[in-house]
Amino acid sequence: EVQLVESGGGLVQPGGSVRLSCKGSGFVFGHYHIMWVRQAPGKGFEWVAAISNAAGTKRYAPFVKDRATISRENGQNTVYLRLNNLTPEDTAMYYCAKDKEWQRSTLTTAISEYHYRGPGTQVTVSS
């Protein structure tokens, strides 16, 4: 059974940082690109960052480009997302998801191409 489980969220003060983790199981983790998406209260899903299966390519949404670092350790079946200089606008449930396609030749940022989203981890930015 394919599973992705996110962790690392919490209450963070404005200007603070958070490191989120996404652990996968039930599939060959290193063969799939992984994406982080988020959903703020009352809003739709938006992609945050994506990383290729071998970590050679990384993509960031414009609103986090200078504040985020995505990385992965395939030996640990884990992808990380570090977000710095957080603002209240970053308050959201953060999810990771795997690419639908095995070893896709390019790293897509289309949310529709990712599935098996985990239960999410809540990040709340507030003083």
JSON list of N, CA, C and O in Angstrom, two decimals, residues 26-72:
[
{"chain": "A", "resi": 26, "resn": "GLY", "atom": "N", "xyz": [5.72, 1.68, 0.56]},
{"chain": "A", "resi": 26, "resn": "GLY", "atom": "CA", "xyz": [4.85, 0.95, -0.35]},
{"chain": "A", "resi": 26, "resn": "GLY", "atom": "C", "xyz": [5.16, 1.13, -1.82]},
{"chain": "A", "resi": 26, "resn": "GLY", "atom": "O", "xyz": [4.42, 0.66, -2.68]},
{"chain": "A", "resi": 27, "resn": "PHE", "atom": "N", "xyz": [6.26, 1.84, -2.12]},
{"chain": "A", "resi": 27, "resn": "PHE", "atom": "CA", "xyz": [6.67, 2.01, -3.51]},
{"chain": "A", "resi": 27, "resn": "PHE", "atom": "C", "xyz": [8.17, 2.29, -3.52]},
{"chain": "A", "resi": 27, "resn": "PHE", "atom": "O", "xyz": [8.77, 2.57, -2.47]},
{"chain": "A", "resi": 28, "resn": "VAL", "atom": "N", "xyz": [8.78, 2.20, -4.70]},
{"chain": "A", "resi": 28, "resn": "VAL", "atom": "CA", "xyz": [10.22, 2.44, -4.82]},
{"chain": "A", "resi": 28, "resn": "VAL", "atom": "C", "xyz": [10.42, 3.95, -4.82]},
{"chain": "A", "resi": 28, "resn": "VAL", "atom": "O", "xyz": [10.31, 4.62, -5.84]},
{"chain": "A", "resi": 29, "resn": "PHE", "atom": "N", "xyz": [10.71, 4.47, -3.64]},
{"chain": "A", "resi": 29, "resn": "PHE", "atom": "CA", "xyz": [10.72, 5.92, -3.41]},
{"chain": "A", "resi": 29, "resn": "PHE", "atom": "C", "xyz": [11.61, 6.67, -4.39]},
{"chain": "A", "resi": 29, "resn": "PHE", "atom": "O", "xyz": [11.24, 7.71, -4.92]},
{"chain": "A", "resi": 30, "resn": "GLY", "atom": "N", "xyz": [12.76, 6.13, -4.64]},
{"chain": "A", "resi": 30, "resn": "GLY", "atom": "CA", "xyz": [13.74, 6.82, -5.48]},
{"chain": "A", "resi": 30, "resn": "GLY", "atom": "C", "xyz": [13.39, 6.86, -6.95]},
{"chain": "A", "resi": 30, "resn": "GLY", "atom": "O", "xyz": [14.14, 7.43, -7.75]},
{"chain": "A", "resi": 31, "resn": "HIS", "atom": "N", "xyz": [12.28, 6.28, -7.34]},
{"chain": "A", "resi": 31, "resn": "HIS", "atom": "CA", "xyz": [11.88, 6.28, -8.75]},
{"chain": "A", "resi": 31, "resn": "HIS", "atom": "C", "xyz": [10.85, 7.35, -9.08]},
{"chain": "A", "resi": 31, "resn": "HIS", "atom": "O", "xyz": [10.43, 7.47, -10.24]},
{"chain": "A", "resi": 32, "resn": "TYR", "atom": "N", "xyz": [10.43, 8.10, -8.06]},
{"chain": "A", "resi": 32, "resn": "TYR", "atom": "CA", "xyz": [9.34, 9.04, -8.27]},
{"chain": "A", "resi": 32, "resn": "TYR", "atom": "C", "xyz": [9.70, 10.46, -7.82]},
{"chain": "A", "resi": 32, "resn": "TYR", "atom": "O", "xyz": [10.33, 10.66, -6.78]},
{"chain": "A", "resi": 33, "resn": "HIS", "atom": "N", "xyz": [9.26, 11.43, -8.64]},
{"chain": "A", "resi": 33, "resn": "HIS", "atom": "CA", "xyz": [9.34, 12.81, -8.21]},
{"chain": "A", "resi": 33, "resn": "HIS", "atom": "C", "xyz": [8.33, 13.03, -7.08]},
{"chain": "A", "resi": 33, "resn": "HIS", "atom": "O", "xyz": [7.28, 12.38, -7.02]},
{"chain": "A", "resi": 34, "resn": "ILE", "atom": "N", "xyz": [8.64, 13.99, -6.21]},
{"chain": "A", "resi": 34, "resn": "ILE", "atom": "CA", "xyz": [7.77, 14.30, -5.08]},
{"chain": "A", "resi": 34, "resn": "ILE", "atom": "C", "xyz": [7.47, 15.80, -5.07]},
{"chain": "A", "resi": 34, "resn": "ILE", "atom": "O", "xyz": [8.33, 16.63, -5.37]},
{"chain": "A", "resi": 35, "resn": "MET", "atom": "N", "xyz": [6.25, 16.12, -4.73]},
{"chain": "A", "resi": 35, "resn": "MET", "atom": "CA", "xyz": [5.82, 17.52, -4.66]},
{"chain": "A", "resi": 35, "resn": "MET", "atom": "C", "xyz": [5.26, 17.83, -3.27]},
{"chain": "A", "resi": 35, "resn": "MET", "atom": "O", "xyz": [4.62, 16.98, -2.66]},
{"chain": "A", "resi": 36, "resn": "TRP", "atom": "N", "xyz": [5.52, 19.04, -2.82]},
{"chain": "A", "resi": 36, "resn": "TRP", "atom": "CA", "xyz": [4.84, 19.59, -1.65]},
{"chain": "A", "resi": 36, "resn": "TRP", "atom": "C", "xyz": [3.76, 20.55, -2.14]},
{"chain": "A", "resi": 36, "resn": "TRP", "atom": "O", "xyz": [4.02, 21.40, -3.01]},
{"chain": "A", "resi": 37, "resn": "VAL", "atom": "N", "xyz": [2.58, 20.41, -1.58]},
{"chain": "A", "resi": 37, "resn": "VAL", "atom": "CA", "xyz": [1.49, 21.33, -1.86]},
{"chain": "A", "resi": 37, "resn": "VAL", "atom": "C", "xyz": [0.96, 21.82, -0.52]},
{"chain": "A", "resi": 37, "resn": "VAL", "atom": "O", "xyz": [1.22, 21.23, 0.53]},
{"chain": "A", "resi": 38, "resn": "ARG", "atom": "N", "xyz": [0.18, 22.89, -0.57]},
{"chain": "A", "resi": 38, "resn": "ARG", "atom": "CA", "xyz": [-0.42, 23.39, 0.66]},
{"chain": "A", "resi": 38, "resn": "ARG", "atom": "C", "xyz": [-1.84, 23.87, 0.39]},
{"chain": "A", "resi": 38, "resn": "ARG", "atom": "O", "xyz": [-2.19, 24.19, -0.75]},
{"chain": "A", "resi": 39, "resn": "GLN", "atom": "N", "xyz": [-2.60, 23.91, 1.44]},
{"chain": "A", "resi": 39, "resn": "GLN", "atom": "CA", "xyz": [-3.96, 24.42, 1.36]},
{"chain": "A", "resi": 39, "resn": "GLN", "atom": "C", "xyz": [-4.23, 25.30, 2.57]},
{"chain": "A", "resi": 39, "resn": "GLN", "atom": "O", "xyz": [-4.25, 24.81, 3.71]},
{"chain": "A", "resi": 40, "resn": "ALA", "atom": "N", "xyz": [-4.39, 26.58, 2.30]},
{"chain": "A", "resi": 40, "resn": "ALA", "atom": "CA", "xyz": [-4.71, 27.52, 3.36]},
{"chain": "A", "resi": 40, "resn": "ALA", "atom": "C", "xyz": [-6.22, 27.47, 3.64]},
{"chain": "A", "resi": 40, "resn": "ALA", "atom": "O", "xyz": [-7.00, 27.03, 2.78]},
{"chain": "A", "resi": 41, "resn": "PRO", "atom": "N", "xyz": [-6.63, 27.90, 4.81]},
{"chain": "A", "resi": 41, "resn": "PRO", "atom": "CA", "xyz": [-8.06, 27.86, 5.13]},
{"chain": "A", "resi": 41, "resn": "PRO", "atom": "C", "xyz": [-8.91, 28.59, 4.09]},
{"chain": "A", "resi": 41, "resn": "PRO", "atom": "O", "xyz": [-8.63, 29.74, 3.74]},
{"chain": "A", "resi": 42, "resn": "GLY", "atom": "N", "xyz": [-9.90, 27.90, 3.58]},
{"chain": "A", "resi": 42, "resn": "GLY", "atom": "CA", "xyz": [-10.81, 28.49, 2.61]},
{"chain": "A", "resi": 42, "resn": "GLY", "atom": "C", "xyz": [-10.26, 28.65, 1.21]},
{"chain": "A", "resi": 42, "resn": "GLY", "atom": "O", "xyz": [-10.90, 29.28, 0.36]},
{"chain": "A", "resi": 43, "resn": "LYS", "atom": "N", "xyz": [-9.09, 28.09, 0.96]},
{"chain": "A", "resi": 43, "resn": "LYS", "atom": "CA", "xyz": [-8.47, 28.24, -0.36]},
{"chain": "A", "resi": 43, "resn": "LYS", "atom": "C", "xyz": [-8.20, 26.88, -0.98]},
{"chain": "A", "resi": 43, "resn": "LYS", "atom": "O", "xyz": [-8.28, 25.85, -0.33]},
{"chain": "A", "resi": 44, "resn": "GLY", "atom": "N", "xyz": [-7.85, 26.88, -2.25]},
{"chain": "A", "resi": 44, "resn": "GLY", "atom": "CA", "xyz": [-7.53, 25.65, -2.95]},
{"chain": "A", "resi": 44, "resn": "GLY", "atom": "C", "xyz": [-6.09, 25.23, -2.74]},
{"chain": "A", "resi": 44, "resn": "GLY", "atom": "O", "xyz": [-5.31, 25.91, -2.05]},
{"chain": "A", "resi": 45, "resn": "PHE", "atom": "N", "xyz": [-5.75, 24.11, -3.33]},
{"chain": "A", "resi": 45, "resn": "PHE", "atom": "CA", "xyz": [-4.37, 23.62, -3.23]},
{"chain": "A", "resi": 45, "resn": "PHE", "atom": "C", "xyz": [-3.45, 24.44, -4.12]},
{"chain": "A", "resi": 45, "resn": "PHE", "atom": "O", "xyz": [-3.83, 24.85, -5.23]},
{"chain": "A", "resi": 46, "resn": "GLU", "atom": "N", "xyz": [-2.24, 24.69, -3.65]},
{"chain": "A", "resi": 46, "resn": "GLU", "atom": "CA", "xyz": [-1.22, 25.32, -4.48]},
{"chain": "A", "resi": 46, "resn": "GLU", "atom": "C", "xyz": [0.09, 24.59, -4.28]},
{"chain": "A", "resi": 46, "resn": "GLU", "atom": "O", "xyz": [0.41, 24.18, -3.16]},
{"chain": "A", "resi": 47, "resn": "TRP", "atom": "N", "xyz": [0.81, 24.42, -5.35]},
{"chain": "A", "resi": 47, "resn": "TRP", "atom": "CA", "xyz": [2.07, 23.71, -5.22]},
{"chain": "A", "resi": 47, "resn": "TRP", "atom": "C", "xyz": [3.11, 24.63, -4.61]},
{"chain": "A", "resi": 47, "resn": "TRP", "atom": "O", "xyz": [3.12, 25.83, -4.86]},
{"chain": "A", "resi": 48, "resn": "VAL", "atom": "N", "xyz": [3.99, 24.05, -3.83]},
{"chain": "A", "resi": 48, "resn": "VAL", "atom": "CA", "xyz": [5.01, 24.81, -3.12]},
{"chain": "A", "resi": 48, "resn": "VAL", "atom": "C", "xyz": [6.40, 24.52, -3.68]},
{"chain": "A", "resi": 48, "resn": "VAL", "atom": "O", "xyz": [7.16, 25.44, -3.98]},
{"chain": "A", "resi": 49, "resn": "ALA", "atom": "N", "xyz": [6.71, 23.25, -3.81]},
{"chain": "A", "resi": 49, "resn": "ALA", "atom": "CA", "xyz": [8.04, 22.86, -4.29]},
{"chain": "A", "resi": 49, "resn": "ALA", "atom": "C", "xyz": [7.97, 21.43, -4.80]},
{"chain": "A", "resi": 49, "resn": "ALA", "atom": "O", "xyz": [7.10, 20.66, -4.39]},
{"chain": "A", "resi": 50, "resn": "ALA", "atom": "N", "xyz": [8.87, 21.10, -5.69]},
{"chain": "A", "resi": 50, "resn": "ALA", "atom": "CA", "xyz": [8.93, 19.74, -6.23]},
{"chain": "A", "resi": 50, "resn": "ALA", "atom": "C", "xyz": [10.39, 19.36, -6.44]},
{"chain": "A", "resi": 50, "resn": "ALA", "atom": "O", "xyz": [11.24, 20.22, -6.70]},
{"chain": "A", "resi": 51, "resn": "ILE", "atom": "N", "xyz": [10.65, 18.07, -6.32]},
{"chain": "A", "resi": 51, "resn": "ILE", "atom": "CA", "xyz": [12.01, 17.57, -6.47]},
{"chain": "A", "resi": 51, "resn": "ILE", "atom": "C", "xyz": [11.99, 16.31, -7.31]},
{"chain": "A", "resi": 51, "resn": "ILE", "atom": "O", "xyz": [11.11, 15.46, -7.16]},
{"chain": "A", "resi": 52, "resn": "SER", "atom": "N", "xyz": [12.95, 16.20, -8.22]},
{"chain": "A", "resi": 52, "resn": "SER", "atom": "CA", "xyz": [13.01, 15.03, -9.07]},
{"chain": "A", "resi": 52, "resn": "SER", "atom": "C", "xyz": [13.47, 13.81, -8.28]},
{"chain": "A", "resi": 52, "resn": "SER", "atom": "O", "xyz": [14.00, 13.93, -7.18]},
{"chain": "A", "resi": 53, "resn": "ASN", "atom": "N", "xyz": [13.31, 12.64, -8.89]},
{"chain": "A", "resi": 53, "resn": "ASN", "atom": "CA", "xyz": [13.57, 11.40, -8.15]},
{"chain": "A", "resi": 53, "resn": "ASN", "atom": "C", "xyz": [14.99, 11.29, -7.65]},
{"chain": "A", "resi": 53, "resn": "ASN", "atom": "O", "xyz": [15.24, 10.74, -6.57]},
{"chain": "A", "resi": 54, "resn": "ALA", "atom": "N", "xyz": [15.94, 11.80, -8.40]},
{"chain": "A", "resi": 54, "resn": "ALA", "atom": "CA", "xyz": [17.34, 11.74, -7.98]},
{"chain": "A", "resi": 54, "resn": "ALA", "atom": "C", "xyz": [17.84, 13.07, -7.42]},
{"chain": "A", "resi": 54, "resn": "ALA", "atom": "O", "xyz": [19.05, 13.25, -7.23]},
{"chain": "A", "resi": 55, "resn": "ALA", "atom": "N", "xyz": [16.91, 13.97, -7.18]},
{"chain": "A", "resi": 55, "resn": "ALA", "atom": "CA", "xyz": [17.22, 15.28, -6.59]},
{"chain": "A", "resi": 55, "resn": "ALA", "atom": "C", "xyz": [18.04, 16.18, -7.50]},
{"chain": "A", "resi": 55, "resn": "ALA", "atom": "O", "xyz": [18.59, 17.18, -7.06]},
{"chain": "A", "resi": 56, "resn": "GLY", "atom": "N", "xyz": [18.10, 15.83, -8.79]},
{"chain": "A", "resi": 56, "resn": "GLY", "atom": "CA", "xyz": [18.88, 16.66, -9.70]},
{"chain": "A", "resi": 56, "resn": "GLY", "atom": "C", "xyz": [18.18, 17.93, -10.10]},
{"chain": "A", "resi": 56, "resn": "GLY", "atom": "O", "xyz": [18.82, 18.90, -10.53]},
{"chain": "A", "resi": 57, "resn": "THR", "atom": "N", "xyz": [16.86, 17.94, -9.99]},
{"chain": "A", "resi": 57, "resn": "THR", "atom": "CA", "xyz": [16.07, 19.10, -10.38]},
{"chain": "A", "resi": 57, "resn": "THR", "atom": "C", "xyz": [15.14, 19.47, -9.26]},
{"chain": "A", "resi": 57, "resn": "THR", "atom": "O", "xyz": [14.50, 18.59, -8.66]},
{"chain": "A", "resi": 58, "resn": "LYS", "atom": "N", "xyz": [15.05, 20.77, -8.98]},
{"chain": "A", "resi": 58, "resn": "LYS", "atom": "CA", "xyz": [14.15, 21.27, -7.95]},
{"chain": "A", "resi": 58, "resn": "LYS", "atom": "C", "xyz": [13.40, 22.47, -8.51]},
{"chain": "A", "resi": 58, "resn": "LYS", "atom": "O", "xyz": [13.95, 23.26, -9.29]},
{"chain": "A", "resi": 59, "resn": "ARG", "atom": "N", "xyz": [12.16, 22.58, -8.15]},
{"chain": "A", "resi": 59, "resn": "ARG", "atom": "CA", "xyz": [11.34, 23.70, -8.58]},
{"chain": "A", "resi": 59, "resn": "ARG", "atom": "C", "xyz": [10.65, 24.31, -7.37]},
{"chain": "A", "resi": 59, "resn": "ARG", "atom": "O", "xyz": [10.25, 23.58, -6.46]},
{"chain": "A", "resi": 60, "resn": "TYR", "atom": "N", "xyz": [10.52, 25.63, -7.37]},
{"chain": "A", "resi": 60, "resn": "TYR", "atom": "CA", "xyz": [9.87, 26.33, -6.27]},
{"chain": "A", "resi": 60, "resn": "TYR", "atom": "C", "xyz": [8.81, 27.28, -6.82]},
{"chain": "A", "resi": 60, "resn": "TYR", "atom": "O", "xyz": [9.03, 27.95, -7.83]},
{"chain": "A", "resi": 61, "resn": "ALA", "atom": "N", "xyz": [7.71, 27.35, -6.13]},
{"chain": "A", "resi": 61, "resn": "ALA", "atom": "CA", "xyz": [6.69, 28.33, -6.48]},
{"chain": "A", "resi": 61, "resn": "ALA", "atom": "C", "xyz": [7.24, 29.73, -6.22]},
{"chain": "A", "resi": 61, "resn": "ALA", "atom": "O", "xyz": [8.05, 29.91, -5.30]},
{"chain": "A", "resi": 62, "resn": "PRO", "atom": "N", "xyz": [6.84, 30.70, -7.01]},
{"chain": "A", "resi": 62, "resn": "PRO", "atom": "CA", "xyz": [7.39, 32.06, -6.85]},
{"chain": "A", "resi": 62, "resn": "PRO", "atom": "C", "xyz": [7.27, 32.61, -5.44]},
{"chain": "A", "resi": 62, "resn": "PRO", "atom": "O", "xyz": [8.16, 33.32, -4.98]},
{"chain": "A", "resi": 63, "resn": "PHE", "atom": "N", "xyz": [6.22, 32.25, -4.73]},
{"chain": "A", "resi": 63, "resn": "PHE", "atom": "CA", "xyz": [6.01, 32.86, -3.42]},
{"chain": "A", "resi": 63, "resn": "PHE", "atom": "C", "xyz": [6.92, 32.28, -2.34]},
{"chain": "A", "resi": 63, "resn": "PHE", "atom": "O", "xyz": [6.96, 32.80, -1.23]},
{"chain": "A", "resi": 64, "resn": "VAL", "atom": "N", "xyz": [7.65, 31.19, -2.65]},
{"chain": "A", "resi": 64, "resn": "VAL", "atom": "CA", "xyz": [8.59, 30.65, -1.67]},
{"chain": "A", "resi": 64, "resn": "VAL", "atom": "C", "xyz": [10.01, 30.54, -2.22]},
{"chain": "A", "resi": 64, "resn": "VAL", "atom": "O", "xyz": [10.90, 30.07, -1.52]},
{"chain": "A", "resi": 65, "resn": "LYS", "atom": "N", "xyz": [10.22, 30.99, -3.42]},
{"chain": "A", "resi": 65, "resn": "LYS", "atom": "CA", "xyz": [11.47, 30.67, -4.13]},
{"chain": "A", "resi": 65, "resn": "LYS", "atom": "C", "xyz": [12.72, 31.02, -3.34]},
{"chain": "A", "resi": 65, "resn": "LYS", "atom": "O", "xyz": [13.70, 30.28, -3.34]},
{"chain": "A", "resi": 66, "resn": "ASP", "atom": "N", "xyz": [12.74, 32.13, -2.67]},
{"chain": "A", "resi": 66, "resn": "ASP", "atom": "CA", "xyz": [13.94, 32.54, -1.94]},
{"chain": "A", "resi": 66, "resn": "ASP", "atom": "C", "xyz": [13.89, 32.13, -0.48]},
{"chain": "A", "resi": 66, "resn": "ASP", "atom": "O", "xyz": [14.81, 32.46, 0.28]},
{"chain": "A", "resi": 67, "resn": "ARG", "atom": "N", "xyz": [12.86, 31.40, -0.09]},
{"chain": "A", "resi": 67, "resn": "ARG", "atom": "CA", "xyz": [12.69, 31.07, 1.32]},
{"chain": "A", "resi": 67, "resn": "ARG", "atom": "C", "xyz": [12.62, 29.57, 1.56]},
{"chain": "A", "resi": 67, "resn": "ARG", "atom": "O", "xyz": [12.48, 29.14, 2.71]},
{"chain": "A", "resi": 68, "resn": "ALA", "atom": "N", "xyz": [12.67, 28.78, 0.50]},
{"chain": "A", "resi": 68, "resn": "ALA", "atom": "CA", "xyz": [12.44, 27.35, 0.65]},
{"chain": "A", "resi": 68, "resn": "ALA", "atom": "C", "xyz": [13.60, 26.53, 0.12]},
{"chain": "A", "resi": 68, "resn": "ALA", "atom": "O", "xyz": [14.30, 26.94, -0.82]},
{"chain": "A", "resi": 69, "resn": "THR", "atom": "N", "xyz": [13.80, 25.38, 0.74]},
{"chain": "A", "resi": 69, "resn": "THR", "atom": "CA", "xyz": [14.76, 24.41, 0.26]},
{"chain": "A", "resi": 69, "resn": "THR", "atom": "C", "xyz": [14.12, 23.04, 0.33]},
{"chain": "A", "resi": 69, "resn": "THR", "atom": "O", "xyz": [13.68, 22.61, 1.39]},
{"chain": "A", "resi": 70, "resn": "ILE", "atom": "N", "xyz": [14.06, 22.37, -0.82]},
{"chain": "A", "resi": 70, "resn": "ILE", "atom": "CA", "xyz": [13.54, 21.01, -0.85]},
{"chain": "A", "resi": 70, "resn": "ILE", "atom": "C", "xyz": [14.72, 20.07, -1.06]},
{"chain": "A", "resi": 70, "resn": "ILE", "atom": "O", "xyz": [15.64, 20.36, -1.82]},
{"chain": "A", "resi": 71, "resn": "SER", "atom": "N", "xyz": [14.69, 18.94, -0.37]},
{"chain": "A", "resi": 71, "resn": "SER", "atom": "CA", "xyz": [15.77, 17.96, -0.48]},
{"chain": "A", "resi": 71, "resn": "SER", "atom": "C", "xyz": [15.19, 16.57, -0.24]},
{"chain": "A", "resi": 71, "resn": "SER", "atom": "O", "xyz": [14.03, 16.44, 0.18]},
{"chain": "A", "resi": 72, "resn": "ARG", "atom": "N", "xyz": [16.00, 15.56, -0.51]},
{"chain": "A", "resi": 72, "resn": "ARG", "atom": "CA", "xyz": [15.52, 14.20, -0.27]},
{"chain": "A", "resi": 72, "resn": "ARG", "atom": "C", "xyz": [16.65, 13.28, 0.08]},
{"chain": "A", "resi": 72, "resn": "ARG", "atom": "O", "xyz": [17.80, 13.51, -0.35]}
]
